[in-house]
C-alpha positions as semicolon CSV with decimal commas, in nm:
position;residue;x (nm);y (nm);z (nm)
1;M;0,000;0,000;0,000
2;E;0,294;0,230;0,062
3;Y;0,370;0,229;-0,309
4;V;0,025;0,361;-0,399
5;Y;0,050;0,621;-0,123
6;A;0,385;0,733;-0,264
7;A;0,227;0,776;-0,607
8;L;-0,065;0,971;-0,460
9;L;0,174;1,192;-0,266
10;L;0,373;1,266;-0,581
11;H;0,052;1,341;-0,770
12;A;-0,073;1,575;-0,498
13;A;0,262;1,755;-0,502
14;G;0,244;1,796;-0,880
15;K;0,551;1,580;-0,934
16;E;0,596;1,323;-1,208
17;I;0,519;0,967;-1,104
18;N;0,825;0,782;-1,221
19;E;1,047;0,511;-1,076
20;E;1,305;0,752;-0,940
21;N;1,051;0,973;-0,761
22;V;0,849;0,684;-0,617
23;K;1,169;0,523;-0,491
24;A;1,281;0,850;-0,331
25;V;0,948;0,893;-0,147
26;L;0,956;0,536;-0,020
27;E;1,316;0,563;0,097
28;A;1,240;0,892;0,272
29;A;0,958;0,714;0,456
30;G;1,195;0,437;0,564
31;V;1,037;0,170;0,343
32;E;1,257;-0,104;0,198
33;V;1,205;-0,056;-0,177
34;N;1,119;-0,347;-0,405
35;E;1,228;-0,239;-0,753
36;A;0,985;-0,475;-0,927
37;R;0,689;-0,329;-0,740
38;V;0,799;0,024;-0,822
39;K;0,825;-0,062;-1,193
40;A;0,486;-0,235;-1,186
41;L;0,322;0,062;-1,015
42;V;0,465;0,316;-1,258
43;A;0,366;0,100;-1,555
44;A;0,013;0,049;-1,420
45;L;-0,039;0,421;-1,363
46;E;0,103;0,526;-1,698
47;D;-0,234;0,562;-1,873
48;V;-0,444;0,639;-1,565
49;N;-0,601;0,978;-1,507
50;I;-0,550;0,990;-1,130
51;D;-0,783;1,287;-1,074
52;E;-1,063;1,105;-1,256
53;A;-0,999;0,781;-1,066
54;I;-1,008;0,966;-0,734
55;S;-1,329;1,149;-0,820
56;K;-1,499;0,823;-0,924
57;A;-1,382;0,651;-0,607
58;A;-1,515;0,938;-0,398
59;I;-1,855;0,930;-0,568
60;V;-1,926;0,559;-0,531
61;P;-1,954;0,537;-0,150
62;S;-2,169;0,848;-0,126
63;A;-2,409;0,752;-0,406
64;P;-2,630;0,518;-0,200
65;V;-2,643;0,770;0,085
66;A;-2,751;1,049;-0,147
67;A;-3,013;0,829;-0,310
68;A;-3,152;0,722;0,027
69;A;-3,161;1,076;0,162
70;A;-3,331;1,232;-0,139
71;P;-3,710;1,212;-0,128
72;A;-3,829;1,122;-0,475
73;A;-4,149;1,039;-0,652
74;A;-4,194;0,673;-0,739
75;P;-4,020;0,621;-1,075
76;S;-4,162;0,386;-1,333
77;E;-4,035;0,029;-1,347
78;A;-3,867;0,087;-1,685
79;A;-3,679;0,387;-1,550
80;E;-3,569;0,186;-1,246
81;E;-3,443;-0,098;-1,467
82;K;-3,245;0,141;-1,684
83;E;-3,091;0,305;-1,379
84;E;-2,998;-0,032;-1,228
85;E;-2,836;-0,144;-1,554
86;K;-2,637;0,177;-1,572
87;E;-2,517;0,136;-1,212
88;E;-2,417;-0,226;-1,278
89;E;-2,216;-0,123;-1,583
90;E;-2,036;0,144;-1,382
91;E;-1,962;-0,104;-1,104
92;E;-1,822;-0,354;-1,357
93;K;-1,593;-0,088;-1,503
94;E;-1,469;0,006;-1,156
95;E;-1,409;-0,358;-1,065
96;E;-1,206;-0,407;-1,384
97;A;-0,991;-0,106;-1,297
98;I;-0,939;-0,230;-0,943
99;E;-0,844;-0,577;-1,067
100;G;-0,578;-0,422;-1,287
101;L;-0,422;-0,248;-0,988
102;G;-0,454;-0,565;-0,779
103;A;-0,162;-0,717;-0,969
104;L;0,066;-0,468;-0,797
105;F;0,013;-0,628;-0,459
106;G;0,008;-0,994;-0,565
């Protein structure tokens, strides 16, 4: 998990997420660096929009709370089915993204 935190720290600081920078953050934190994990992390994050991933992750847990708190008129069954399908598709996409990052910790 420290490797992901190092990448998030670099992102928040506006620094490039590369092997050298991730390694420097980990060493500064006193973590024994595994070069293979650093390379895997950097490669996995290469095509990831971190801001978008964070915003999607932040939305998911709050979505059920917002839906439960909002008083709404009873929607039609067709509208409910469409909404459920859309939510399932979004969940599948998120699960696929998470599975891709899971290889980093294997």
